[in-house]
Short mmCIF file of C-alpha atoms in Angstrom, two decimals:
data_model
loop_
_atom_site.label_atom_id
_atom_site.label_comp_id
_atom_site.label_asym_id
_atom_site.label_seq_id
_atom_site.Cartn_x
_atom_site.Cartn_y
_atom_site.Cartn_z
CA UNK S 1 -87.03 13.15 -38.76
CA UNK S 2 -86.80 9.33 -37.95
CA UNK S 3 -83.22 9.74 -39.40
CA UNK S 4 -82.25 12.85 -37.00
CA UNK S 5 -83.79 11.09 -33.99
CA UNK S 6 -81.48 7.67 -34.18
CA UNK S 7 -78.40 10.36 -35.57
CA UNK S 8 -79.30 11.81 -32.14
CA UNK S 9 -79.29 8.31 -30.20
CA UNK S 10 -76.10 7.23 -31.91
CA UNK S 11 -73.97 10.31 -31.31
CA UNK S 12 -75.25 10.15 -27.50
CA UNK S 13 -74.59 6.35 -27.38
CA UNK S 14 -70.94 7.31 -28.04
CA UNK S 15 -70.66 9.94 -25.61
CA UNK S 16 -71.95 7.88 -23.72
CA UNK S 17 -69.36 5.62 -24.19
CA UNK S 18 -66.50 7.21 -24.40
CA UNK S 19 -66.97 8.71 -21.33
CA UNK S 20 -67.31 5.57 -19.31
CA UNK S 21 -64.09 4.86 -21.13
CA UNK S 22 -62.67 8.13 -19.76
CA UNK S 23 -63.46 7.26 -16.48
CA UNK S 24 -62.42 3.53 -16.33
CA UNK S 25 -58.78 4.91 -17.70
CA UNK S 26 -58.66 7.44 -15.07
CA UNK S 27 -59.82 4.84 -12.33
CA UNK S 28 -57.13 2.61 -13.93
CA UNK S 29 -54.61 5.32 -14.01
CA UNK S 30 -55.09 6.02 -10.33
CA UNK S 31 -54.70 2.62 -8.90
CA UNK S 32 -52.13 1.94 -10.79
CA UNK S 33 -50.38 4.50 -8.93
CA UNK S 34 -51.76 3.64 -5.88
CA UNK S 35 -50.87 -0.06 -6.36
CA UNK S 36 -46.76 -0.92 -6.24
CA UNK S 37 -44.91 -0.34 -9.41
CA UNK S 38 -42.42 -3.42 -10.37
CA UNK S 39 -38.99 -2.84 -9.45
CA UNK S 40 -35.78 -3.77 -10.93
CA UNK S 41 -32.66 -3.98 -9.07
CA UNK S 42 -29.67 -5.48 -9.47
CA UNK S 43 -26.89 -6.02 -6.93
CA UNK S 44 -23.66 -4.09 -7.49
CA UNK S 45 -20.87 -6.61 -8.61
CA UNK S 46 -18.24 -7.27 -5.73
CA UNK S 47 -15.80 -9.73 -5.11
CA UNK S 48 -14.00 -10.52 -1.61
CA UNK S 49 -10.38 -11.41 -2.34
CA UNK S 50 -7.62 -12.54 -0.47
CA UNK S 51 -4.58 -11.13 -1.41
CA UNK S 52 -1.58 -13.79 -2.49
CA UNK S 53 0.97 -13.47 -0.06
CA UNK S 54 4.14 -12.53 -1.58
CA UNK S 55 7.55 -13.17 0.01
CA UNK S 56 8.65 -11.34 3.31
CA UNK S 57 11.60 -8.55 3.62
CA UNK S 58 12.59 -6.91 6.05
CA UNK S 59 15.49 -4.84 6.59
CA UNK S 60 17.85 -4.53 9.68
CA UNK S 61 19.93 -1.11 11.08
CA UNK S 62 23.47 -3.00 11.67
CA UNK S 63 25.51 -0.68 13.77
CA UNK S 64 25.41 2.19 15.47
CA UNK S 65 27.20 5.05 14.50
CA UNK S 66 29.58 7.69 16.16
CA UNK S 67 29.31 11.19 14.87
CA UNK S 68 32.20 13.39 15.68
CA UNK S 69 34.87 11.46 17.07
CA UNK S 70 38.08 12.50 14.96
CA UNK S 71 38.15 16.46 15.47
CA UNK S 72 39.57 16.69 12.29
CA UNK S 73 36.98 15.17 10.39
CA UNK S 74 33.52 16.59 12.26
CA UNK S 75 31.67 14.39 9.51
CA UNK S 76 33.44 11.29 9.88
CA UNK S 77 30.89 8.34 10.67
CA UNK S 78 32.79 5.47 12.50
CA UNK S 79 30.80 2.11 13.99
CA UNK S 80 30.40 2.52 17.20
CA UNK S 81 29.37 -1.41 17.82
CA UNK S 82 27.43 -3.85 16.15
CA UNK S 83 24.14 -4.78 17.27
CA UNK S 84 23.24 -8.21 19.08
CA UNK S 85 20.98 -9.46 16.17
CA UNK S 86 18.19 -12.35 16.46
CA UNK S 87 16.10 -13.42 14.25
CA UNK S 88 13.22 -15.48 14.38
CA UNK S 89 11.80 -17.51 10.57
CA UNK S 90 9.91 -19.94 12.22
CA UNK S 91 11.29 -22.27 10.00
CA UNK S 92 10.41 -20.55 6.72
CA UNK S 93 13.32 -20.58 4.44
CA UNK S 94 15.11 -17.76 4.03
CA UNK S 95 17.88 -15.58 2.62
CA UNK S 96 19.97 -12.69 3.91
CA UNK S 97 21.19 -9.89 1.79
CA UNK S 98 24.45 -7.70 3.51
CA UNK S 99 23.87 -3.92 2.50
CA UNK S 100 26.28 -1.92 1.11
CA UNK S 101 27.17 1.03 4.10
CA UNK S 102 29.21 4.00 2.11
CA UNK S 103 30.63 6.33 4.32
CA UNK S 104 30.35 4.70 7.78
CA UNK S 105 34.18 3.05 9.02
CA UNK S 106 33.80 -0.14 9.96
CA UNK S 107 30.05 -0.42 9.42
CA UNK S 108 28.54 -3.76 9.18
CA UNK S 109 25.24 -5.74 9.58
CA UNK S 110 22.68 -3.78 7.72
CA UNK S 111 21.06 -6.45 6.11
CA UNK S 112 17.88 -7.75 4.43
CA UNK S 113 16.07 -11.05 5.22
CA UNK S 114 13.61 -12.30 2.71
CA UNK S 115 11.39 -15.59 3.97
CA UNK S 116 9.79 -16.81 0.97
CA UNK S 117 5.73 -18.02 0.48
CA UNK S 118 5.54 -21.77 0.83
CA UNK S 119 1.76 -23.72 -0.07
CA UNK S 120 0.46 -19.68 -0.43
CA UNK S 121 0.49 -19.24 3.44
CA UNK S 122 2.06 -16.07 4.66
CA UNK S 123 5.86 -16.06 5.89
CA UNK S 124 5.64 -15.05 9.64
CA UNK S 125 9.23 -13.98 10.36
CA UNK S 126 10.58 -10.64 12.87
CA UNK S 127 13.77 -10.12 13.87
CA UNK S 128 15.35 -7.64 16.37
CA UNK S 129 19.00 -5.73 17.68
CA UNK S 130 20.17 -4.62 20.60
CA UNK S 131 23.01 -2.86 21.54
CA UNK S 132 24.60 -0.80 24.82
CA UNK S 133 26.90 1.27 24.53
CA UNK S 134 29.42 2.42 27.73
CA UNK S 135 31.74 5.28 26.47
CA UNK S 136 32.92 9.22 26.99
CA UNK S 137 30.99 9.80 23.86
CA UNK S 138 28.20 6.81 23.76
CA UNK S 139 26.22 5.82 27.03
CA UNK S 140 23.21 3.69 27.01
CA UNK S 141 21.06 1.54 25.83
CA UNK S 142 19.18 1.04 22.49
CA UNK S 143 16.99 -1.61 20.50
CA UNK S 144 14.38 -1.76 17.60
CA UNK S 145 12.68 -4.09 15.57
CA UNK S 146 13.77 -5.04 11.80
CA UNK S 147 10.96 -3.69 9.56
CA UNK S 148 9.71 -3.31 5.99
CA UNK S 149 10.69 -1.13 3.87
CA UNK S 150 8.17 1.50 2.55
CA UNK S 151 7.05 4.31 -0.18
CA UNK S 152 6.37 7.13 2.86
CA UNK S 153 7.22 7.47 6.54
CA UNK S 154 7.75 10.03 9.04
CA UNK S 155 10.50 11.18 11.63
CA UNK S 156 9.28 12.52 14.57
CA UNK S 157 12.68 12.76 17.20
CA UNK S 158 15.74 13.92 17.26
CA UNK S 159 17.57 17.13 17.99
CA UNK S 160 20.06 19.38 15.66
CA UNK S 161 20.86 21.22 18.66
CA UNK S 162 24.21 20.93 20.39
CA UNK S 163 24.70 17.98 22.47
CA UNK S 164 22.81 16.10 19.92
CA UNK S 165 24.52 13.41 17.50
CA UNK S 166 21.42 12.30 15.55
CA UNK S 167 22.11 10.60 11.84
CA UNK S 168 19.04 9.25 9.04
CA UNK S 169 19.28 6.10 7.55
CA UNK S 170 17.76 5.25 4.72
CA UNK S 171 17.81 1.35 3.26
CA UNK S 172 16.93 0.26 0.13
CA UNK S 173 16.78 -3.42 0.14
CA UNK S 174 15.31 -4.04 -3.59
CA UNK S 175 17.23 -4.17 -6.99
CA UNK S 176 17.08 -0.88 -8.52
CA UNK S 177 17.72 2.78 -6.86
CA UNK S 178 15.02 5.16 -4.70
CA UNK S 179 15.22 8.46 -4.91
CA UNK S 180 14.08 10.13 -1.17
CA UNK S 181 12.56 13.13 -0.67
CA UNK S 182 12.66 14.13 2.64
CA UNK S 183 10.72 17.49 3.85
CA UNK S 184 11.84 18.53 6.82
CA UNK S 185 9.00 20.40 9.39
CA UNK S 186 10.19 23.24 11.76
CA UNK S 187 11.06 27.21 12.15
CA UNK S 188 12.19 26.65 8.69
CA UNK S 189 10.55 24.05 6.25
CA UNK S 190 13.70 22.33 4.18
CA UNK S 191 14.48 19.99 1.54
CA UNK S 192 16.96 17.09 0.57
CA UNK S 193 16.43 14.05 -2.26
CA UNK S 194 19.07 11.64 -1.84
CA UNK S 195 19.47 8.84 -4.35
CA UNK S 196 19.77 5.36 -2.50
CA UNK S 197 21.31 2.78 -4.68
CA UNK S 198 19.70 -0.61 -4.32
CA UNK S 199 21.08 -2.83 -1.74
CA UNK S 200 22.74 -0.48 -0.03
CA UNK S 201 22.47 2.14 3.48
CA UNK S 202 23.30 5.47 3.34
CA UNK S 203 23.75 7.69 5.88
CA UNK S 204 22.75 11.33 6.35
CA UNK S 205 23.83 13.38 9.82
CA UNK S 206 20.40 15.20 10.69
CA UNK S 207 22.15 18.53 11.03
CA UNK S 208 22.97 18.09 7.23
CA UNK S 209 18.73 17.57 6.53
CA UNK S 210 17.34 19.77 8.83
CA UNK S 211 20.19 22.41 10.28
CA UNK S 212 19.97 23.42 13.97
CA UNK S 213 16.16 22.45 14.05
CA UNK S 214 15.71 20.95 18.02
CA UNK S 215 12.27 19.50 17.50
CA UNK S 216 12.27 18.40 13.07
CA UNK S 217 9.57 16.57 12.18
CA UNK S 218 11.23 14.86 8.81
CA UNK S 219 8.43 13.40 5.80
CA UNK S 220 10.22 10.87 3.98
CA UNK S 221 8.85 10.11 0.70
CA UNK S 222 10.64 7.48 -1.29
CA UNK S 223 10.08 6.77 -5.86
CA UNK S 224 11.93 4.06 -7.69
CA UNK S 225 11.90 1.62 -4.84
CA UNK S 226 10.75 1.57 -0.32
CA UNK S 227 13.12 2.07 1.80
CA UNK S 228 13.14 1.64 5.66
CA UNK S 229 13.75 5.08 7.48
CA UNK S 230 15.60 5.08 11.20
CA UNK S 231 16.79 7.71 13.09
CA UNK S 232 19.44 6.89 15.38
CA UNK S 233 19.95 9.13 18.30
CA UNK S 234 22.81 10.22 21.06
CA UNK S 235 23.04 13.30 23.34
CA UNK S 236 25.94 14.27 25.60
CA UNK S 237 25.03 16.80 28.53
CA UNK S 238 27.69 19.05 29.28
CA UNK S 239 30.72 16.32 28.74
CA UNK S 240 28.40 13.25 29.78
CA UNK S 241 26.64 10.97 27.33
CA UNK S 242 23.24 10.97 29.05
CA UNK S 243 21.38 8.16 26.17
CA UNK S 244 21.02 6.79 22.96
CA UNK S 245 18.21 5.03 21.18
CA UNK S 246 17.18 3.96 17.74
CA UNK S 247 13.54 5.55 16.00
CA UNK S 248 11.67 4.03 13.37
CA UNK S 249 9.51 5.67 10.78
CA UNK S 250 6.02 6.08 11.73
CA UNK S 251 2.78 5.84 8.68
CA UNK S 252 0.57 8.63 7.77
CA UNK S 253 -0.66 11.37 9.82
CA UNK S 254 -4.12 10.54 11.77
CA UNK S 255 -6.60 12.02 13.69
CA UNK S 256 -6.74 9.51 16.92
CA UNK S 257 -3.38 8.12 17.82
CA UNK S 258 -2.56 5.72 20.78
CA UNK S 259 1.03 5.70 22.08
CA UNK S 260 1.48 2.82 24.48
CA UNK S 261 3.38 2.12 27.46
CA UNK S 262 5.19 5.95 28.30
CA UNK S 263 7.72 5.38 31.28
CA UNK S 264 7.75 8.18 33.40
CA UNK S 265 10.13 8.66 36.14
CA UNK S 266 10.15 11.81 38.03
CA UNK S 267 13.53 13.11 39.08
CA UNK S 268 12.60 12.75 43.10
CA UNK S 269 9.49 12.01 45.17
CA UNK S 270 7.27 14.94 44.79
CA UNK S 271 8.60 15.63 41.46
CA UNK S 272 6.28 17.40 38.34
CA UNK S 273 8.82 16.42 35.64
CA UNK S 274 8.28 13.11 34.54
CA UNK S 275 10.28 12.66 31.86
CA UNK S 276 8.00 12.56 29.09
CA UNK S 277 8.06 14.76 26.59
CA UNK S 278 5.40 14.94 23.49
CA UNK S 279 6.32 16.45 19.80
CA UNK S 280 3.24 16.81 17.48
CA UNK S 281 2.78 18.06 14.31
CA UNK S 282 0.15 18.74 11.89
CA UNK S 283 1.82 18.84 8.38
CA UNK S 284 -1.61 20.30 6.54
CA UNK S 285 -3.98 22.64 8.50
CA UNK S 286 -4.02 24.48 12.02
CA UNK S 287 -6.05 22.06 14.75
CA UNK S 288 -6.36 21.28 18.32
CA UNK S 289 -5.24 18.35 19.63
CA UNK S 290 -6.88 16.89 22.82
CA UNK S 291 -4.50 14.21 24.82
CA UNK S 292 -5.14 12.49 27.87
CA UNK S 293 -2.84 10.41 29.95
CA UNK S 294 -4.50 6.78 31.65
CA UNK S 295 -1.69 4.15 33.31
CA UNK S 296 -1.10 1.52 30.74
CA UNK S 297 -2.07 -1.46 33.36
CA UNK S 298 -5.98 0.68 32.72
CA UNK S 299 -6.16 2.81 35.39
CA UNK S 300 -7.80 5.88 34.57
CA UNK S 301 -6.02 8.87 34.35
CA UNK S 302 -7.12 12.91 34.96
CA UNK S 303 -4.90 14.29 33.22
CA UNK S 304 -5.71 16.22 29.98
CA UNK S 305 -4.11 18.59 27.98
CA UNK S 306 -5.36 20.78 25.06
CA UNK S 307 -2.79 21.80 22.21
CA UNK S 308 -3.33 24.21 20.15
CA UNK S 309 -1.53 23.39 16.78
CA UNK S 310 0.01 25.65 14.11
CA UNK S 311 0.15 24.19 10.52
CA UNK S 312 3.39 22.43 9.48
CA UNK S 313 4.94 23.53 12.72
CA UNK S 314 5.83 21.28 15.17
CA UNK S 315 4.78 21.35 19.03
CA UNK S 316 6.01 19.90 22.30
CA UNK S 317 4.70 19.42 25.12
CA UNK S 318 5.96 18.40 28.75
CA UNK S 319 3.70 15.88 30.69
CA UNK S 320 3.28 16.77 34.09
CA UNK S 321 2.27 15.35 37.00
CA UNK S 322 2.04 11.39 36.67
CA UNK S 323 3.34 9.59 38.95
CA UNK S 324 6.62 7.30 38.23
CA UNK S 325 5.24 3.74 35.80
CA UNK S 326 4.22 3.06 32.56
CA UNK S 327 1.31 5.37 30.38
CA UNK S 328 -0.73 5.13 27.69
CA UNK S 329 -0.88 8.48 25.98
CA UNK S 330 -4.41 9.07 23.59
CA UNK S 331 -4.21 12.07 21.33
CA UNK S 332 -7.56 13.02 19.53
CA UNK S 333 -7.29 15.86 16.98
CA UNK S 334 -9.40 17.97 14.81
CA UNK S 335 -6.91 17.52 11.91
CA UNK S 336 -4.37 14.91 11.20
CA UNK S 337 -1.42 15.29 13.12
CA UNK S 338 1.57 12.43 13.51
CA UNK S 339 3.28 12.32 17.03
CA UNK S 340 5.76 10.49 19.28
CA UNK S 341 6.90 10.62 23.05
CA UNK S 342 10.83 11.20 24.25
CA UNK S 343 10.81 8.98 27.72
CA UNK S 344 13.61 8.82 30.15
CA UNK S 345 15.33 6.40 32.61
CA UNK S 346 17.40 7.06 35.12
CA UNK S 347 19.83 5.52 37.90
CA UNK S 348 22.72 6.06 39.77
CA UNK S 349 23.85 9.23 38.09
CA UNK S 350 23.18 7.73 34.40
CA UNK S 351 20.52 8.31 32.22
CA UNK S 352 19.02 7.14 29.25
CA UNK S 353 16.03 8.01 26.67
CA UNK S 354 13.99 6.24 23.66
CA UNK S 355 10.87 8.07 21.67
CA UNK S 356 7.54 5.91 21.75
CA UNK S 357 5.72 6.08 18.62
CA UNK S 358 1.93 5.86 17.80
CA UNK S 359 0.60 2.09 17.89
CA UNK S 360 -1.40 1.42 14.98
CA UNK S 361 -4.85 -0.06 15.16
CA UNK S 362 -4.34 -4.50 14.07
CA UNK S 363 -6.08 -7.67 13.47
CA UNK S 364 -5.30 -10.89 13.08
CA UNK S 365 -1.36 -12.36 13.19
CA UNK S 366 1.58 -10.26 13.85
CA UNK S 367 4.92 -12.45 14.64
CA UNK S 368 7.72 -10.03 16.79
CA UNK S 369 10.81 -10.71 18.67
CA UNK S 370 12.04 -9.34 21.83
CA UNK S 371 16.11 -8.84 22.23
CA UNK S 372 18.45 -9.07 24.96
CA UNK S 373 19.02 -6.70 27.33
CA UNK S 374 16.66 -5.31 29.48
CA UNK S 375 12.94 -6.49 30.97
CA UNK S 376 10.37 -6.42 28.10
CA UNK S 377 6.20 -5.54 28.81
CA UNK S 378 4.12 -5.87 26.13
CA UNK S 379 1.27 -3.23 26.34
CA UNK S 380 -1.86 -3.90 25.19
CA UNK S 381 -5.32 -1.56 24.74
CA UNK S 382 -8.47 -2.32 23.25
CA UNK S 383 -9.94 -0.65 20.00
CA UNK S 384 -13.57 -3.05 20.41
CA UNK S 385 -16.80 -2.20 22.54
CA UNK S 386 -16.81 -5.59 23.24
CA UNK S 387 -14.14 -8.05 25.24
CA UNK S 388 -11.72 -8.89 22.59
CA UNK S 389 -9.76 -12.20 22.84
CA UNK S 390 -5.79 -11.99 22.47
CA UNK S 391 -3.25 -15.29 22.37
CA UNK S 392 0.14 -14.69 22.78
CA UNK S 393 2.16 -17.58 21.94
CA UNK S 394 6.02 -18.91 21.42
CA UNK S 395 8.28 -18.41 24.46
CA UNK S 396 5.34 -16.80 26.39
CA UNK S 397 2.01 -18.24 25.96
CA UNK S 398 -1.13 -16.55 27.14
CA UNK S 399 -4.75 -15.83 26.57
CA UNK S 400 -6.13 -12.19 28.09
CA UNK S 401 -9.87 -10.94 27.57
CA UNK S 402 -9.56 -7.60 26.76
CA UNK S 403 -12.67 -5.62 27.74
CA UNK S 404 -14.36 -3.03 26.32
CA UNK S 405 -11.84 -0.09 26.20
CA UNK S 406 -9.27 -2.27 29.06
CA UNK S 407 -5.34 -2.58 29.22
CA UNK S 408 -3.04 -4.71 30.24
CA UNK S 409 0.61 -5.47 30.70
CA UNK S 410 2.55 -9.04 30.02
CA UNK S 411 5.90 -9.64 30.87
CA UNK S 412 7.76 -10.68 28.32
CA UNK S 413 10.74 -12.77 28.04
CA UNK S 414 13.59 -12.23 25.24
CA UNK S 415 12.76 -14.49 22.47
CA UNK S 416 10.40 -14.95 19.55
CA UNK S 417 6.39 -14.73 20.09
CA UNK S 418 3.02 -14.59 17.86
CA UNK S 419 0.24 -12.37 18.80
CA UNK S 420 -2.79 -12.93 17.62
CA UNK S 421 -6.90 -10.96 18.20
CA UNK S 422 -10.25 -11.75 17.10
CA UNK S 423 -10.95 -7.85 17.32
CA UNK S 424 -9.06 -4.58 17.23
CA UNK S 425 -6.12 -4.20 19.56
CA UNK S 426 -2.89 -1.39 20.02
CA UNK S 427 0.30 -3.14 20.93
CA UNK S 428 3.96 -2.37 22.07
CA UNK S 429 6.79 -3.64 22.98
CA UNK S 430 8.80 -1.29 25.95
CA UNK S 431 12.03 -2.18 27.27
CA UNK S 432 13.35 -0.85 31.22
CA UNK S 433 16.31 -1.61 32.79
CA UNK S 434 18.77 0.75 34.82
CA UNK S 435 19.04 3.74 32.98
CA UNK S 436 18.24 1.73 29.69
CA UNK S 437 15.17 2.52 28.08
CA UNK S 438 13.47 1.19 24.67
CA UNK S 439 10.16 0.83 22.65
CA UNK S 440 8.06 0.23 19.48
CA UNK S 441 4.67 -0.56 18.62
CA UNK S 442 3.55 -3.39 16.90
CA UNK S 443 2.66 -3.50 13.13
CA UNK S 444 0.66 -6.01 11.16
CA UNK S 445 3.35 -6.96 8.48
CA UNK S 446 2.14 -6.91 4.68
CA UNK S 447 1.48 -10.62 4.39
CA UNK S 448 -0.69 -10.77 7.31
CA UNK S 449 -3.14 -8.80 5.22
CA UNK S 450 -7.36 -9.19 5.83
CA UNK S 451 -9.03 -10.25 3.26
CA UNK S 452 -10.36 -7.13 0.94
CA UNK S 453 -13.80 -6.09 -1.17
CA UNK S 454 -13.35 -5.40 -4.62
CA UNK S 455 -16.00 -3.06 -6.89
CA UNK S 456 -15.91 -2.18 -10.15
#
């Protein structure tokens, strides 16, 4: 009996000890759950890299072409005039290469200009061309910057209907050939493929690419080497020449676009026609575009248009009811779009036109050149929610404090300029004279790209 009692006591002791241990484990686990767990964190590996600048190459279009001067050779292209070219190399070492211009009788002036990197500093060069014509078939003023070649761009202006003589310029400054595909958006879709030899500029009549489309938009896609795409336009109404223009290609489609300094000139006091025609294209899908117009000096505007866009079909809107002067056009769309605004200048029975393109958002330092031939203005628009300091150096020196969402107009002299800003801005150059008009947005050159963050 005593032995049994001892065994029962031992068994009870073991059970009590086990229960105590189990209770302790439960309490320990509960406490561990309640307490903060140790964590192992690792920040993603990143590196900030400032791209090493390369040599900067810009391409100039050269002679303005006349089409159809010989009735026996309707497609013959003739040089109507060589442009006045101004190059501002800012003491960089530069080299110039003339581009071959096959198919243009007397063609000259197409060239590439390359500035070499010095001490790992980006070369800031710029150049601009201008030409004035007063002939039976060509009358007006045209000006354009010399620009870098690219792999993809859009030509938004142009007209293939009767009275228009438009030609597409494809310039290849590289040492290898480029295969260029031109995709036409209009009443009908068309695609044309051309080979652009190295160190060559080829010229295509718009009619050969887009037929009789009155509002074509052309996507230019290069392979093998970048090309600069541009459009030279001339228009005749009845028997009167009514303007010439040189238009650059624009970048990819975007949901938000800003066109600065579009010039409105009603035919007479109280006339509702402003001379501004807006062309829009949603390349990939249907979209609703909201168009707002305000004064380029920052004054608020009350005009607003809602435009329904059918995918792959260009649409034009005549902007009406605006007073004379420069205006900024803001476009916000539900899908990416490309756009351009055709503006008109009139004086003493004469007329000229020019296409203004969207001004991309940019920061940092941008060189540009103002050509001769018409009074020039720099149009600025803020893309920041706080004040931005904009510095203009060169022949015109000025510091502008641009308020959030604000706009400014600055008169310019012909010559070299450098624009710098500590925030994001949009900028464009406009030139205006008696029956003379031209303009283009400012683009940040590749050489001024900002540092980038690289993640594996």
